[in-house]
Amino acid sequence: MEDRTRRYACLAIGVGLILTGTFATGLLPSTTLYQVFAGGIIVLGFAVVWACLGSLDVE
């Protein structure tokens, strides 16, 4: 049960990062630095989700 909880928590963290980065693009100033930072958060979120799906053996 612990492994299953860890997998779902990993997916939730990834989705949370994607949502945070998406909201950040609208809330932060539209300067290049802030938009690159927000985009980096989104990319990190997708990387976490991809890693989690890899640990779930989803093909």
PDB file of C-alpha atoms in Angstrom:
ATOM      1  CA  MET A   1       0.000   0.000   0.000  1.00  0.00           C
ATOM      2  CA  GLU A   2       2.876   2.371   0.717  1.00  0.00           C
ATOM      3  CA  ASP A   3       4.251   2.028  -2.821  1.00  0.00           C
ATOM      4  CA  ARG A   4       0.842   2.797  -4.301  1.00  0.00           C
ATOM      5  CA  THR A   5       0.517   5.911  -2.139  1.00  0.00           C
ATOM      6  CA  ARG A   6       3.983   7.049  -3.190  1.00  0.00           C
ATOM      7  CA  ARG A   7       3.077   6.683  -6.875  1.00  0.00           C
ATOM      8  CA  TYR A   8      -0.115   8.711  -6.530  1.00  0.00           C
ATOM      9  CA  ALA A   9       1.706  11.360  -4.507  1.00  0.00           C
ATOM     10  CA  CYS A  10       4.341  11.580  -7.237  1.00  0.00           C
ATOM     11  CA  LEU A  11       1.655  12.130  -9.882  1.00  0.00           C
ATOM     12  CA  ALA A  12      -0.060  14.731  -7.695  1.00  0.00           C
ATOM     13  CA  ILE A  13       3.212  16.634  -7.276  1.00  0.00           C
ATOM     14  CA  GLY A  14       3.769  16.618 -11.038  1.00  0.00           C
ATOM     15  CA  VAL A  15       0.261  17.873 -11.772  1.00  0.00           C
ATOM     16  CA  GLY A  16       0.660  20.486  -9.035  1.00  0.00           C
ATOM     17  CA  LEU A  17       3.857  21.763 -10.649  1.00  0.00           C
ATOM     18  CA  ILE A  18       2.170  21.982 -14.051  1.00  0.00           C
ATOM     19  CA  LEU A  19      -0.751  23.938 -12.599  1.00  0.00           C
ATOM     20  CA  THR A  20       1.551  26.206 -10.585  1.00  0.00           C
ATOM     21  CA  GLY A  21       3.608  27.029 -13.662  1.00  0.00           C
ATOM     22  CA  THR A  22       0.482  27.675 -15.704  1.00  0.00           C
ATOM     23  CA  PHE A  23      -0.940  30.053 -13.119  1.00  0.00           C
ATOM     24  CA  ALA A  24       2.467  31.702 -12.763  1.00  0.00           C
ATOM     25  CA  THR A  25       2.483  32.659 -16.448  1.00  0.00           C
ATOM     26  CA  GLY A  26      -0.633  34.737 -15.837  1.00  0.00           C
ATOM     27  CA  LEU A  27       0.290  36.156 -12.443  1.00  0.00           C
ATOM     28  CA  LEU A  28       3.966  37.012 -12.845  1.00  0.00           C
ATOM     29  CA  PRO A  29       5.126  40.039 -14.846  1.00  0.00           C
ATOM     30  CA  SER A  30       5.524  39.385 -18.544  1.00  0.00           C
ATOM     31  CA  THR A  31       9.278  39.825 -18.567  1.00  0.00           C
ATOM     32  CA  THR A  32      11.451  37.164 -20.112  1.00  0.00           C
ATOM     33  CA  LEU A  33      13.002  36.033 -16.837  1.00  0.00           C
ATOM     34  CA  TYR A  34       9.680  35.361 -15.117  1.00  0.00           C
ATOM     35  CA  GLN A  35       8.167  33.624 -18.125  1.00  0.00           C
ATOM     36  CA  VAL A  36      11.210  31.365 -18.505  1.00  0.00           C
ATOM     37  CA  PHE A  37      10.961  30.576 -14.784  1.00  0.00           C
ATOM     38  CA  ALA A  38       7.266  29.687 -15.121  1.00  0.00           C
ATOM     39  CA  GLY A  39       7.989  27.601 -18.223  1.00  0.00           C
ATOM     40  CA  GLY A  40      10.710  25.763 -16.331  1.00  0.00           C
ATOM     41  CA  ILE A  41       8.222  24.868 -13.605  1.00  0.00           C
ATOM     42  CA  ILE A  42       5.850  23.475 -16.240  1.00  0.00           C
ATOM     43  CA  VAL A  43       8.613  21.427 -17.880  1.00  0.00           C
ATOM     44  CA  LEU A  44       9.687  20.130 -14.465  1.00  0.00           C
ATOM     45  CA  GLY A  45       6.096  19.083 -13.788  1.00  0.00           C
ATOM     46  CA  PHE A  46       5.903  17.138 -17.039  1.00  0.00           C
ATOM     47  CA  ALA A  47       9.250  15.485 -16.255  1.00  0.00           C
ATOM     48  CA  VAL A  48       7.969  14.391 -12.842  1.00  0.00           C
ATOM     49  CA  VAL A  49       4.765  12.999 -14.378  1.00  0.00           C
ATOM     50  CA  TRP A  50       6.789  11.195 -17.048  1.00  0.00           C
ATOM     51  CA  ALA A  51       9.063   9.670 -14.404  1.00  0.00           C
ATOM     52  CA  CYS A  52       6.054   8.608 -12.336  1.00  0.00           C
ATOM     53  CA  LEU A  53       4.372   6.970 -15.303  1.00  0.00           C
ATOM     54  CA  GLY A  54       7.621   5.152 -15.979  1.00  0.00           C
ATOM     55  CA  SER A  55       7.572   3.785 -12.457  1.00  0.00           C
ATOM     56  CA  LEU A  56       3.970   2.677 -12.992  1.00  0.00           C
ATOM     57  CA  ASP A  57       5.048   0.610 -16.031  1.00  0.00           C
ATOM     58  CA  VAL A  58       2.529   2.366 -18.288  1.00  0.00           C
ATOM     59  CA  GLU A  59       3.192   1.639 -21.952  1.00  0.00           C
TER      60      GLU A  59
END
